[in-house]
PDB file of N, CA and C in Angstrom:
ATOM      1  N   MET A1240       0.823  -1.194   0.000  1.00 58.00           N
ATOM      2  CA  MET A1240       0.000   0.000   0.000  1.00 58.00           C
ATOM      3  C   MET A1240       0.873   1.267   0.000  1.00 58.00           C
ATOM      4  N   ARG A1241       1.962   1.189   0.787  1.00 60.00           N
ATOM      5  CA  ARG A1241       2.838   2.353   0.877  1.00 60.00           C
ATOM      6  C   ARG A1241       3.475   2.664  -0.482  1.00 60.00           C
ATOM      7  N   HIS A1242       3.833   1.623  -1.242  1.00 60.00           N
ATOM      8  CA  HIS A1242       4.416   1.827  -2.572  1.00 60.00           C
ATOM      9  C   HIS A1242       3.403   2.442  -3.523  1.00 60.00           C
ATOM     10  N   ASN A1243       2.151   2.053  -3.418  1.00 63.00           N
ATOM     11  CA  ASN A1243       1.105   2.643  -4.259  1.00 63.00           C
ATOM     12  C   ASN A1243       0.962   4.131  -3.985  1.00 63.00           C
ATOM     13  N   ASN A1244       0.954   4.508  -2.718  1.00 59.00           N
ATOM     14  CA  ASN A1244       0.842   5.924  -2.358  1.00 59.00           C
ATOM     15  C   ASN A1244       2.048   6.706  -2.864  1.00 59.00           C
ATOM     16  N   LEU A1245       3.229   6.104  -2.746  1.00 55.00           N
ATOM     17  CA  LEU A1245       4.435   6.760  -3.236  1.00 55.00           C
ATOM     18  C   LEU A1245       4.401   6.924  -4.750  1.00 55.00           C
ATOM     19  N   ASN A1246       3.936   5.912  -5.453  1.00 56.00           N
ATOM     20  CA  ASN A1246       3.821   5.992  -6.911  1.00 56.00           C
ATOM     21  C   ASN A1246       2.818   7.056  -7.323  1.00 56.00           C
ATOM     22  N   ILE A1247       1.699   7.099  -6.645  1.00 62.00           N
ATOM     23  CA  ILE A1247       0.673   8.104  -6.960  1.00 62.00           C
ATOM     24  C   ILE A1247       1.215   9.498  -6.692  1.00 62.00           C
ATOM     25  N   LEU A1248       1.885   9.679  -5.555  1.00 45.00           N
ATOM     26  CA  LEU A1248       2.473  10.976  -5.230  1.00 45.00           C
ATOM     27  C   LEU A1248       3.518  11.376  -6.274  1.00 45.00           C
ATOM     28  N   SER A1249       4.340  10.434  -6.704  1.00 52.00           N
ATOM     29  CA  SER A1249       5.349  10.718  -7.732  1.00 52.00           C
ATOM     30  C   SER A1249       4.705  11.151  -9.039  1.00 52.00           C
ATOM     31  N   ILE A1250       3.646  10.480  -9.422  1.00 57.00           N
ATOM     32  CA  ILE A1250       2.941  10.833 -10.663  1.00 57.00           C
ATOM     33  C   ILE A1250       2.328  12.218 -10.549  1.00 57.00           C
ATOM     34  N   ILE A1251       1.712  12.517  -9.413  1.00 52.00           N
ATOM     35  CA  ILE A1251       1.099  13.839  -9.216  1.00 52.00           C
ATOM     36  C   ILE A1251       2.164  14.928  -9.284  1.00 52.00           C
ATOM     37  N   LEU A1252       3.296  14.723  -8.625  1.00 43.00           N
ATOM     38  CA  LEU A1252       4.371  15.716  -8.667  1.00 43.00           C
ATOM     39  C   LEU A1252       4.914  15.897 -10.080  1.00 43.00           C
ATOM     40  N   PHE A1253       5.111  14.799 -10.793  1.00 51.00           N
ATOM     41  CA  PHE A1253       5.600  14.876 -12.166  1.00 51.00           C
ATOM     42  C   PHE A1253       4.638  15.676 -13.041  1.00 51.00           C
ATOM     43  N   LEU A1254       3.348  15.378 -12.935  1.00 48.00           N
ATOM     44  CA  LEU A1254       2.359  16.093 -13.744  1.00 48.00           C
ATOM     45  C   LEU A1254       2.289  17.562 -13.364  1.00 48.00           C
ATOM     46  N   SER A1255       2.438  17.872 -12.086  1.00 45.00           N
ATOM     47  CA  SER A1255       2.418  19.271 -11.642  1.00 45.00           C
ATOM     48  C   SER A1255       3.587  20.046 -12.231  1.00 45.00           C
ATOM     49  N   PHE A1256       4.792  19.463 -12.155  1.00 45.00           N
ATOM     50  CA  PHE A1256       5.961  20.141 -12.714  1.00 45.00           C
ATOM     51  C   PHE A1256       5.863  20.261 -14.232  1.00 45.00           C
ATOM     52  N   SER A1257       5.305  19.263 -14.879  1.00 43.00           N
ATOM     53  CA  SER A1257       5.117  19.319 -16.334  1.00 43.00           C
ATOM     54  C   SER A1257       4.162  20.434 -16.705  1.00 43.00           C
ATOM     55  N   ALA A1258       3.086  20.582 -15.950  1.00 41.00           N
ATOM     56  CA  ALA A1258       2.107  21.638 -16.229  1.00 41.00           C
ATOM     57  C   ALA A1258       2.732  23.011 -16.055  1.00 41.00           C
ATOM     58  N   VAL A1259       3.561  23.177 -15.028  1.00 40.00           N
ATOM     59  CA  VAL A1259       4.235  24.461 -14.811  1.00 40.00           C
ATOM     60  C   VAL A1259       5.191  24.753 -15.959  1.00 40.00           C
ATOM     61  N   ALA A1260       5.925  23.760 -16.418  1.00 44.00           N
ATOM     62  CA  ALA A1260       6.866  23.954 -17.529  1.00 44.00           C
ATOM     63  C   ALA A1260       6.139  24.329 -18.806  1.00 44.00           C
ATOM     64  N   ILE A1261       5.033  23.664 -19.087  1.00 47.00           N
ATOM     65  CA  ILE A1261       4.257  23.968 -20.295  1.00 47.00           C
ATOM     66  C   ILE A1261       3.634  25.349 -20.188  1.00 47.00           C
ATOM     67  N   ALA A1262       3.079  25.685 -19.037  1.00 44.00           N
ATOM     68  CA  ALA A1262       2.445  26.993 -18.850  1.00 44.00           C
ATOM     69  C   ALA A1262       3.452  28.115 -19.018  1.00 44.00           C
ATOM     70  N   GLY A1263       4.711  27.881 -18.644  1.00 50.00           N
ATOM     71  CA  GLY A1263       5.738  28.901 -18.792  1.00 50.00           C
ATOM     72  C   GLY A1263       6.007  29.258 -20.239  1.00 50.00           C
ATOM     73  N   ARG A1264       5.728  28.361 -21.164  1.00 57.00           N
ATOM     74  CA  ARG A1264       5.960  28.628 -22.585  1.00 57.00           C
ATOM     75  C   ARG A1264       4.899  29.542 -23.170  1.00 57.00           C
ATOM     76  N   TYR A1265       3.718  29.534 -22.625  1.00 66.00           N
ATOM     77  CA  TYR A1265       2.617  30.322 -23.165  1.00 66.00           C
ATOM     78  C   TYR A1265       2.334  31.489 -22.242  1.00 66.00           C
ATOM     79  N   GLY A1266       2.324  32.682 -22.797  1.00 81.00           N
ATOM     80  CA  GLY A1266       2.022  33.863 -22.011  1.00 81.00           C
ATOM     81  C   GLY A1266       3.248  34.585 -21.501  1.00 81.00           C
ATOM     82  N   GLY A1267       4.335  33.879 -21.266  1.00 97.00           N
ATOM     83  CA  GLY A1267       5.558  34.516 -20.805  1.00 97.00           C
ATOM     84  C   GLY A1267       6.432  34.916 -21.984  1.00 97.00           C
ATOM     85  N   TRP A1268       7.348  35.833 -21.740  1.00 98.00           N
ATOM     86  CA  TRP A1268       8.271  36.269 -22.784  1.00 98.00           C
ATOM     87  C   TRP A1268       9.455  35.318 -22.853  1.00 98.00           C
ATOM     88  N   ALA A1269       9.860  34.972 -24.064  1.00 98.00           N
ATOM     89  CA  ALA A1269      11.003  34.086 -24.297  1.00 98.00           C
ATOM     90  C   ALA A1269      11.985  34.786 -25.229  1.00 98.00           C
ATOM     91  N   ALA A1270      13.256  34.690 -24.907  1.00 98.00           N
ATOM     92  CA  ALA A1270      14.295  35.328 -25.725  1.00 98.00           C
ATOM     93  C   ALA A1270      14.353  34.692 -27.112  1.00 98.00           C
ATOM     94  N   ILE A1271      14.595  35.525 -28.101  1.00 98.00           N
ATOM     95  CA  ILE A1271      14.819  35.043 -29.469  1.00 98.00           C
ATOM     96  C   ILE A1271      16.286  34.636 -29.552  1.00 98.00           C
ATOM     97  N   ASN A1272      16.531  33.392 -29.916  1.00 98.00           N
ATOM     98  CA  ASN A1272      17.901  32.876 -29.951  1.00 98.00           C
ATOM     99  C   ASN A1272      18.718  33.423 -31.110  1.00 98.00           C
ATOM    100  N   ASP A1273      18.087  33.661 -32.252  1.00 98.00           N
ATOM    101  CA  ASP A1273      18.806  34.107 -33.447  1.00 98.00           C
ATOM    102  C   ASP A1273      18.197  35.407 -33.959  1.00 98.00           C
ATOM    103  N   ALA A1274      18.818  36.520 -33.604  1.00 97.00           N
ATOM    104  CA  ALA A1274      18.314  37.828 -34.036  1.00 97.00           C
ATOM    105  C   ALA A1274      18.441  38.015 -35.541  1.00 97.00           C
ATOM    106  N   ASN A1275      19.227  37.166 -36.209  1.00 96.00           N
ATOM    107  CA  ASN A1275      19.394  37.256 -37.662  1.00 96.00           C
ATOM    108  C   ASN A1275      18.446  36.347 -38.428  1.00 96.00           C
ATOM    109  N   ASP A1276      17.537  35.694 -37.719  1.00 98.00           N
ATOM    110  CA  ASP A1276      16.544  34.837 -38.364  1.00 98.00           C
ATOM    111  C   ASP A1276      15.749  35.638 -39.397  1.00 98.00           C
ATOM    112  N   THR A1277      15.463  35.027 -40.528  1.00 98.00           N
ATOM    113  CA  THR A1277      14.765  35.702 -41.626  1.00 98.00           C
ATOM    114  C   THR A1277      13.427  36.277 -41.179  1.00 98.00           C
ATOM    115  N   HIS A1278      12.651  35.506 -40.428  1.00 98.00           N
ATOM    116  CA  HIS A1278      11.333  35.984 -39.999  1.00 98.00           C
ATOM    117  C   HIS A1278      11.459  37.138 -39.001  1.00 98.00           C
ATOM    118  N   VAL A1279      12.439  37.071 -38.121  1.00 99.00           N
ATOM    119  CA  VAL A1279      12.665  38.156 -37.157  1.00 99.00           C
ATOM    120  C   VAL A1279      13.022  39.440 -37.900  1.00 99.00           C
ATOM    121  N   LYS A1280      13.888  39.331 -38.905  1.00 99.00           N
ATOM    122  CA  LYS A1280      14.244  40.514 -39.705  1.00 99.00           C
ATOM    123  C   LYS A1280      13.034  41.058 -40.462  1.00 99.00           C
ATOM    124  N   GLU A1281      12.173  40.157 -40.928  1.00 99.00           N
ATOM    125  CA  GLU A1281      10.951  40.570 -41.622  1.00 99.00           C
ATOM    126  C   GLU A1281      10.038  41.358 -40.676  1.00 99.00           C
ATOM    127  N   ILE A1282       9.910  40.899 -39.447  1.00 99.00           N
ATOM    128  CA  ILE A1282       9.099  41.601 -38.444  1.00 99.00           C
ATOM    129  C   ILE A1282       9.714  42.969 -38.148  1.00 99.00           C
ATOM    130  N   ALA A1283      11.034  43.024 -38.005  1.00 99.00           N
ATOM    131  CA  ALA A1283      11.718  44.290 -37.729  1.00 99.00           C
ATOM    132  C   ALA A1283      11.545  45.273 -38.882  1.00 99.00           C
ATOM    133  N   ASP A1284      11.666  44.788 -40.104  1.00 99.00           N
ATOM    134  CA  ASP A1284      11.485  45.642 -41.275  1.00 99.00           C
ATOM    135  C   ASP A1284      10.055  46.176 -41.332  1.00 99.00           C
ATOM    136  N   PHE A1285       9.091  45.311 -41.027  1.00 99.00           N
ATOM    137  CA  PHE A1285       7.695  45.742 -40.967  1.00 99.00           C
ATOM    138  C   PHE A1285       7.535  46.859 -39.933  1.00 99.00           C
ATOM    139  N   ALA A1286       8.155  46.695 -38.765  1.00 99.00           N
ATOM    140  CA  ALA A1286       8.031  47.690 -37.697  1.00 99.00           C
ATOM    141  C   ALA A1286       8.565  49.050 -38.141  1.00 99.00           C
ATOM    142  N   VAL A1287       9.733  49.057 -38.760  1.00 99.00           N
ATOM    143  CA  VAL A1287      10.328  50.321 -39.209  1.00 99.00           C
ATOM    144  C   VAL A1287       9.482  50.947 -40.316  1.00 99.00           C
ATOM    145  N   THR A1288       9.020  50.142 -41.264  1.00 99.00           N
ATOM    146  CA  THR A1288       8.184  50.647 -42.362  1.00 99.00           C
ATOM    147  C   THR A1288       6.887  51.248 -41.833  1.00 99.00           C
ATOM    148  N   GLU A1289       6.227  50.548 -40.910  1.00 99.00           N
ATOM    149  CA  GLU A1289       4.980  51.062 -40.327  1.00 99.00           C
ATOM    150  C   GLU A1289       5.228  52.327 -39.522  1.00 99.00           C
ATOM    151  N   HIS A1290       6.330  52.351 -38.776  1.00 99.00           N
ATOM    152  CA  HIS A1290       6.673  53.558 -38.020  1.00 99.00           C
ATOM    153  C   HIS A1290       6.855  54.738 -38.969  1.00 99.00           C
ATOM    154  N   ASN A1291       7.540  54.517 -40.080  1.00 99.00           N
ATOM    155  CA  ASN A1291       7.734  55.587 -41.061  1.00 99.00           C
ATOM    156  C   ASN A1291       6.401  56.093 -41.599  1.00 99.00           C
ATOM    157  N   LYS A1292       5.470  55.185 -41.886  1.00 98.00           N
ATOM    158  CA  LYS A1292       4.141  55.585 -42.386  1.00 98.00           C
ATOM    159  C   LYS A1292       3.404  56.432 -41.363  1.00 98.00           C
ATOM    160  N   GLN A1293       3.497  56.032 -40.093  1.00 98.00           N
ATOM    161  CA  GLN A1293       2.750  56.721 -39.044  1.00 98.00           C
ATOM    162  C   GLN A1293       3.387  58.039 -38.623  1.00 98.00           C
ATOM    163  N   SER A1294       4.712  58.128 -38.714  1.00 98.00           N
ATOM    164  CA  SER A1294       5.413  59.299 -38.187  1.00 98.00           C
ATOM    165  C   SER A1294       5.900  60.264 -39.259  1.00 98.00           C
ATOM    166  N   GLY A1295       5.969  59.800 -40.502  1.00 97.00           N
ATOM    167  CA  GLY A1295       6.521  60.632 -41.561  1.00 97.00           C
ATOM    168  C   GLY A1295       8.044  60.628 -41.586  1.00 97.00           C
ATOM    169  N   GLU A1296       8.661  59.843 -40.719  1.00 97.00           N
ATOM    170  CA  GLU A1296      10.123  59.737 -40.722  1.00 97.00           C
ATOM    171  C   GLU A1296      10.571  58.844 -41.875  1.00 97.00           C
ATOM    172  N   ASN A1297      11.875  58.796 -42.082  1.00 97.00           N
ATOM    173  CA  ASN A1297      12.429  57.963 -43.146  1.00 97.00           C
ATOM    174  C   ASN A1297      13.574  57.114 -42.592  1.00 97.00           C
ATOM    175  N   LEU A1298      13.255  56.296 -41.589  1.00 99.00           N
ATOM    176  CA  LEU A1298      14.268  55.436 -40.988  1.00 99.00           C
ATOM    177  C   LEU A1298      14.530  54.223 -41.863  1.00 99.00           C
ATOM    178  N   LYS A1299      15.755  53.739 -41.806  1.00 98.00           N
ATOM    179  CA  LYS A1299      16.148  52.511 -42.501  1.00 98.00           C
ATOM    180  C   LYS A1299      16.652  51.527 -41.449  1.00 98.00           C
ATOM    181  N   LEU A1300      16.125  50.319 -41.485  1.00 99.00           N
ATOM    182  CA  LEU A1300      16.562  49.285 -40.556  1.00 99.00           C
ATOM    183  C   LEU A1300      18.017  48.934 -40.825  1.00 99.00           C
ATOM    184  N   GLU A1301      18.811  48.910 -39.775  1.00 98.00           N
ATOM    185  CA  GLU A1301      20.206  48.487 -39.896  1.00 98.00           C
ATOM    186  C   GLU A1301      20.404  47.078 -39.350  1.00 98.00           C
ATOM    187  N   SER A1302      19.887  46.821 -38.145  1.00 98.00           N
ATOM    188  CA  SER A1302      20.073  45.488 -37.560  1.00 98.00           C
ATOM    189  C   SER A1302      19.074  45.234 -36.437  1.00 98.00           C
ATOM    190  N   VAL A1303      18.929  43.960 -36.136  1.00 99.00           N
ATOM    191  CA  VAL A1303      18.164  43.541 -34.962  1.00 99.00           C
ATOM    192  C   VAL A1303      19.194  43.150 -33.913  1.00 99.00           C
ATOM    193  N   ILE A1304      19.162  43.807 -32.778  1.00 98.00           N
ATOM    194  CA  ILE A1304      20.133  43.535 -31.717  1.00 98.00           C
ATOM    195  C   ILE A1304      19.706  42.326 -30.892  1.00 98.00           C
ATOM    196  N   LYS A1305      18.458  42.341 -30.465  1.00 98.00           N
ATOM    197  CA  LYS A1305      17.916  41.230 -29.682  1.00 98.00           C
ATOM    198  C   LYS A1305      16.403  41.321 -29.697  1.00 98.00           C
ATOM    199  N   GLY A1306      15.764  40.294 -29.169  1.00 99.00           N
ATOM    200  CA  GLY A1306      14.310  40.316 -29.139  1.00 99.00           C
ATOM    201  C   GLY A1306      13.728  39.235 -28.261  1.00 99.00           C
ATOM    202  N   GLU A1307      12.423  39.350 -28.071  1.00 99.00           N
ATOM    203  CA  GLU A1307      11.659  38.388 -27.289  1.00 99.00           C
ATOM    204  C   GLU A1307      10.344  38.134 -27.995  1.00 99.00           C
ATOM    205  N   THR A1308       9.779  36.967 -27.748  1.00 99.00           N
ATOM    206  CA  THR A1308       8.445  36.657 -28.257  1.00 99.00           C
ATOM    207  C   THR A1308       7.557  36.241 -27.098  1.00 99.00           C
ATOM    208  N   GLN A1309       6.269  36.464 -27.298  1.00 98.00           N
ATOM    209  CA  GLN A1309       5.253  36.056 -26.333  1.00 98.00           C
ATOM    210  C   GLN A1309       4.122  35.422 -27.123  1.00 98.00           C
ATOM    211  N   VAL A1310       3.844  34.153 -26.833  1.00 97.00           N
ATOM    212  CA  VAL A1310       2.771  33.449 -27.528  1.00 97.00           C
ATOM    213  C   VAL A1310       1.471  33.710 -26.786  1.00 97.00           C
ATOM    214  N   VAL A1311       0.519  34.307 -27.495  1.00 96.00           N
ATOM    215  CA  VAL A1311      -0.830  34.546 -26.977  1.00 96.00           C
ATOM    216  C   VAL A1311      -1.769  33.951 -28.013  1.00 96.00           C
ATOM    217  N   SER A1312      -2.802  34.653 -28.437  1.00 95.00           N
ATOM    218  CA  SER A1312      -3.638  34.129 -29.522  1.00 95.00           C
ATOM    219  C   SER A1312      -2.993  34.416 -30.873  1.00 95.00           C
ATOM    220  N   GLY A1313      -1.800  34.883 -30.823  1.00 97.00           N
ATOM    221  CA  GLY A1313      -0.912  35.142 -31.949  1.00 97.00           C
ATOM    222  C   GLY A1313       0.469  35.226 -31.324  1.00 97.00           C
ATOM    223  N   THR A1314       1.339  36.036 -31.885  1.00 98.00           N
ATOM    224  CA  THR A1314       2.670  36.209 -31.300  1.00 98.00           C
ATOM    225  C   THR A1314       2.991  37.686 -31.178  1.00 98.00           C
ATOM    226  N   ASN A1315       3.404  38.087 -29.975  1.00 99.00           N
ATOM    227  CA  ASN A1315       3.936  39.423 -29.758  1.00 99.00           C
ATOM    228  C   ASN A1315       5.446  39.350 -29.914  1.00 99.00           C
ATOM    229  N   TYR A1316       6.001  40.312 -30.636  1.00 99.00           N
ATOM    230  CA  TYR A1316       7.446  40.437 -30.791  1.00 99.00           C
ATOM    231  C   TYR A1316       7.865  41.744 -30.145  1.00 99.00           C
ATOM    232  N   ARG A1317       8.897  41.700 -29.329  1.00 99.00           N
ATOM    233  CA  ARG A1317       9.496  42.912 -28.767  1.00 99.00           C
ATOM    234  C   ARG A1317      10.957  42.881 -29.196  1.00 99.00           C
ATOM    235  N   LEU A1318      11.309  43.786 -30.107  1.00 99.00           N
ATOM    236  CA  LEU A1318      12.641  43.773 -30.720  1.00 99.00           C
ATOM    237  C   LEU A1318      13.399  45.053 -30.410  1.00 99.00           C
ATOM    238  N   VAL A1319      14.673  44.923 -30.147  1.00 99.00           N
ATOM    239  CA  VAL A1319      15.563  46.078 -30.057  1.00 99.00           C
ATOM    240  C   VAL A1319      16.305  46.123 -31.381  1.00 99.00           C
ATOM    241  N   VAL A1320      16.128  47.235 -32.095  1.00 99.00           N
ATOM    242  CA  VAL A1320      16.711  47.378 -33.429  1.00 99.00           C
ATOM    243  C   VAL A1320      17.545  48.648 -33.495  1.00 99.00           C
ATOM    244  N   THR A1321      18.437  48.704 -34.475  1.00 99.00           N
ATOM    245  CA  THR A1321      19.095  49.963 -34.806  1.00 99.00           C
ATOM    246  C   THR A1321      18.553  50.395 -36.159  1.00 99.00           C
ATOM    247  N   ALA A1322      18.299  51.689 -36.261  1.00 99.00           N
ATOM    248  CA  ALA A1322      17.797  52.261 -37.509  1.00 99.00           C
ATOM    249  C   ALA A1322      18.451  53.621 -37.700  1.00 99.00           C
ATOM    250  N   SER A1323      18.588  53.991 -38.963  1.00 98.00           N
ATOM    251  CA  SER A1323      19.265  55.241 -39.299  1.00 98.00           C
ATOM    252  C   SER A1323      18.335  56.159 -40.072  1.00 98.00           C
ATOM    253  N   ASN A1324      18.468  57.455 -39.799  1.00 96.00           N
ATOM    254  CA  ASN A1324      17.708  58.449 -40.562  1.00 96.00           C
ATOM    255  C   ASN A1324      18.566  59.051 -41.675  1.00 96.00           C
ATOM    256  N   GLY A1325      19.708  58.455 -41.934  1.00 93.00           N
ATOM    257  CA  GLY A1325      20.610  58.945 -42.975  1.00 93.00           C
ATOM    258  C   GLY A1325      21.810  59.661 -42.406  1.00 93.00           C
ATOM    259  N   THR A1326      21.660  60.237 -41.223  1.00 94.00           N
ATOM    260  CA  THR A1326      22.787  60.928 -40.603  1.00 94.00           C
ATOM    261  C   THR A1326      23.222  60.291 -39.289  1.00 94.00           C
ATOM    262  N   ALA A1327      22.292  59.685 -38.568  1.00 95.00           N
ATOM    263  CA  ALA A1327      22.630  59.079 -37.276  1.00 95.00           C
ATOM    264  C   ALA A1327      21.875  57.770 -37.075  1.00 95.00           C
ATOM    265  N   SER A1328      22.532  56.845 -36.400  1.00 97.00           N
ATOM    266  CA  SER A1328      21.897  55.576 -36.036  1.00 97.00           C
ATOM    267  C   SER A1328      21.451  55.647 -34.585  1.00 97.00           C
ATOM    268  N   LYS A1329      20.280  55.084 -34.319  1.00 98.00           N
ATOM    269  CA  LYS A1329      19.762  55.033 -32.951  1.00 98.00           C
ATOM    270  C   LYS A1329      19.154  53.667 -32.698  1.00 98.00           C
ATOM    271  N   LYS A1330      19.042  53.334 -31.410  1.00 99.00           N
ATOM    272  CA  LYS A1330      18.376  52.101 -31.003  1.00 99.00           C
ATOM    273  C   LYS A1330      16.911  52.398 -30.707  1.00 99.00           C
ATOM    274  N   TYR A1331      16.058  51.468 -31.104  1.00 99.00           N
ATOM    275  CA  TYR A1331      14.621  51.579 -30.861  1.00 99.00           C
ATOM    276  C   TYR A1331      14.097  50.251 -30.329  1.00 99.00           C
ATOM    277  N   VAL A1332      13.006  50.327 -29.590  1.00 99.00           N
ATOM    278  CA  VAL A1332      12.294  49.128 -29.147  1.00 99.00           C
ATOM    279  C   VAL A1332      10.978  49.099 -29.910  1.00 99.00           C
ATOM    280  N   ALA A1333      10.791  48.058 -30.696  1.00 99.00           N
ATOM    281  CA  ALA A1333       9.586  47.914 -31.521  1.00 99.00           C
ATOM    282  C   ALA A1333       8.778  46.722 -31.025  1.00 99.00           C
ATOM    283  N   SER A1334       7.470  46.912 -30.928  1.00 99.00           N
ATOM    284  CA  SER A1334       6.568  45.817 -30.563  1.00 99.00           C
ATOM    285  C   SER A1334       5.598  45.581 -31.708  1.00 99.00           C
ATOM    286  N   VAL A1335       5.504  44.328 -32.128  1.00 99.00           N
ATOM    287  CA  VAL A1335       4.628  43.942 -33.240  1.00 99.00           C
ATOM    288  C   VAL A1335       3.803  42.739 -32.802  1.00 99.00           C
ATOM    289  N   TYR A1336       2.515  42.778 -33.117  1.00 99.00           N
ATOM    290  CA  TYR A1336       1.624  41.648 -32.867  1.00 99.00           C
ATOM    291  C   TYR A1336       1.324  40.994 -34.205  1.00 99.00           C
ATOM    292  N   GLU A1337       1.459  39.675 -34.271  1.00 99.00           N
ATOM    293  CA  GLU A1337       1.270  38.963 -35.537  1.00 99.00           C
ATOM    294  C   GLU A1337       0.354  37.756 -35.358  1.00 99.00           C
ATOM    295  N   LYS A1338      -0.555  37.593 -36.327  1.00 98.00           N
ATOM    296  CA  LYS A1338      -1.359  36.377 -36.478  1.00 98.00           C
ATOM    297  C   LYS A1338      -1.111  35.888 -37.903  1.00 98.00           C
ATOM    298  N   PRO A1339      -0.107  35.045 -38.114  1.00 96.00           N
ATOM    299  CA  PRO A1339       0.267  34.660 -39.480  1.00 96.00           C
ATOM    300  C   PRO A1339      -0.827  33.926 -40.238  1.00 96.00           C
ATOM    301  N   TRP A1340      -1.680  33.166 -39.552  1.00 97.00           N
ATOM    302  CA  TRP A1340      -2.742  32.426 -40.235  1.00 97.00           C
ATOM    303  C   TRP A1340      -3.832  33.350 -40.767  1.00 97.00           C
ATOM    304  N   GLU A1341      -3.834  34.621 -40.313  1.00 98.00           N
ATOM    305  CA  GLU A1341      -4.781  35.616 -40.828  1.00 98.00           C
ATOM    306  C   GLU A1341      -4.075  36.674 -41.675  1.00 98.00           C
ATOM    307  N   ASN A1342      -2.773  36.500 -41.928  1.00 97.00           N
ATOM    308  CA  ASN A1342      -1.971  37.525 -42.614  1.00 97.00           C
ATOM    309  C   ASN A1342      -2.113  38.877 -41.924  1.00 97.00           C
ATOM    310  N   TYR A1343      -2.034  38.884 -40.608  1.00 98.00           N
ATOM    311  CA  TYR A1343      -2.255  40.096 -39.819  1.00 98.00           C
ATOM    312  C   TYR A1343      -0.997  40.451 -39.034  1.00 98.00           C
ATOM    313  N   ARG A1344      -0.599  41.718 -39.158  1.00 99.00           N
ATOM    314  CA  ARG A1344       0.486  42.289 -38.354  1.00 99.00           C
ATOM    315  C   ARG A1344       0.088  43.693 -37.943  1.00 99.00           C
ATOM    316  N   ASN A1345       0.463  44.052 -36.718  1.00 99.00           N
ATOM    317  CA  ASN A1345       0.156  45.386 -36.224  1.00 99.00           C
ATOM    318  C   ASN A1345       1.337  45.902 -35.404  1.00 99.00           C
ATOM    319  N   LEU A1346       1.766  47.121 -35.722  1.00 99.00           N
ATOM    320  CA  LEU A1346       2.806  47.761 -34.929  1.00 99.00           C
ATOM    321  C   LEU A1346       2.155  48.294 -33.661  1.00 99.00           C
ATOM    322  N   THR A1347       2.538  47.749 -32.525  1.00 98.00           N
ATOM    323  CA  THR A1347       1.961  48.142 -31.242  1.00 98.00           C
ATOM    324  C   THR A1347       2.671  49.359 -30.668  1.00 98.00           C
ATOM    325  N   SER A1348       3.996  49.386 -30.782  1.00 99.00           N
ATOM    326  CA  SER A1348       4.757  50.544 -30.309  1.00 99.00           C
ATOM    327  C   SER A1348       6.119  50.586 -30.999  1.00 99.00           C
ATOM    328  N   PHE A1349       6.671  51.784 -31.042  1.00 99.00           N
ATOM    329  CA  PHE A1349       8.000  51.996 -31.626  1.00 99.00           C
ATOM    330  C   PHE A1349       8.588  53.204 -30.917  1.00 99.00           C
ATOM    331  N   ASP A1350       9.515  52.952 -29.999  1.00 98.00           N
ATOM    332  CA  ASP A1350      10.046  54.021 -29.154  1.00 98.00           C
ATOM    333  C   ASP A1350      11.566  53.967 -29.103  1.00 98.00           C
ATOM    334  N   PRO A1351      12.193  55.129 -28.881  1.00 98.00           N
ATOM    335  CA  PRO A1351      13.645  55.120 -28.697  1.00 98.00           C
ATOM    336  C   PRO A1351      14.003  54.239 -27.495  1.00 98.00           C
ATOM    337  N   ALA A1352      15.061  53.457 -27.629  1.00 97.00           N
ATOM    338  CA  ALA A1352      15.514  52.619 -26.517  1.00 97.00           C
ATOM    339  C   ALA A1352      16.135  53.513 -25.452  1.00 97.00           C
ATOM    340  N   LEU A1353      15.848  53.205 -24.215  1.00 92.00           N
ATOM    341  CA  LEU A1353      16.372  54.014 -23.114  1.00 92.00           C
ATOM    342  C   LEU A1353      17.703  53.485 -22.593  1.00 92.00           C
ATOM    343  N   TYR A1354      18.255  52.489 -23.260  1.00 73.00           N
ATOM    344  CA  TYR A1354      19.533  51.915 -22.823  1.00 73.00           C
ATOM    345  C   TYR A1354      20.481  51.795 -23.981  1.00 73.00           C
TER     346      TYR A1354
END
């Protein structure tokens, strides 16, 4: 009987830790491992292009420094990029929400990086 209780307790603990690990993947922010990934660069380019449309600026994307993703009912991207206005390069933090199955992207924010 004692072995049965121990086995049941072990299974419950295993399932609890598994649920916590899985839950951590959804809703939380995860670092992007490859800032040079084609899709990440595409998202960054979209962010700069949309910012230019909304602000009237003429920034050109130079690079993606780092980023994070958050899986929700789509994917939120938070990217630190460098962009140039032709005379100076600056760092910006861009947030983009994407639902690829609907061909939907939206620039949520685009602000100068404070670091």
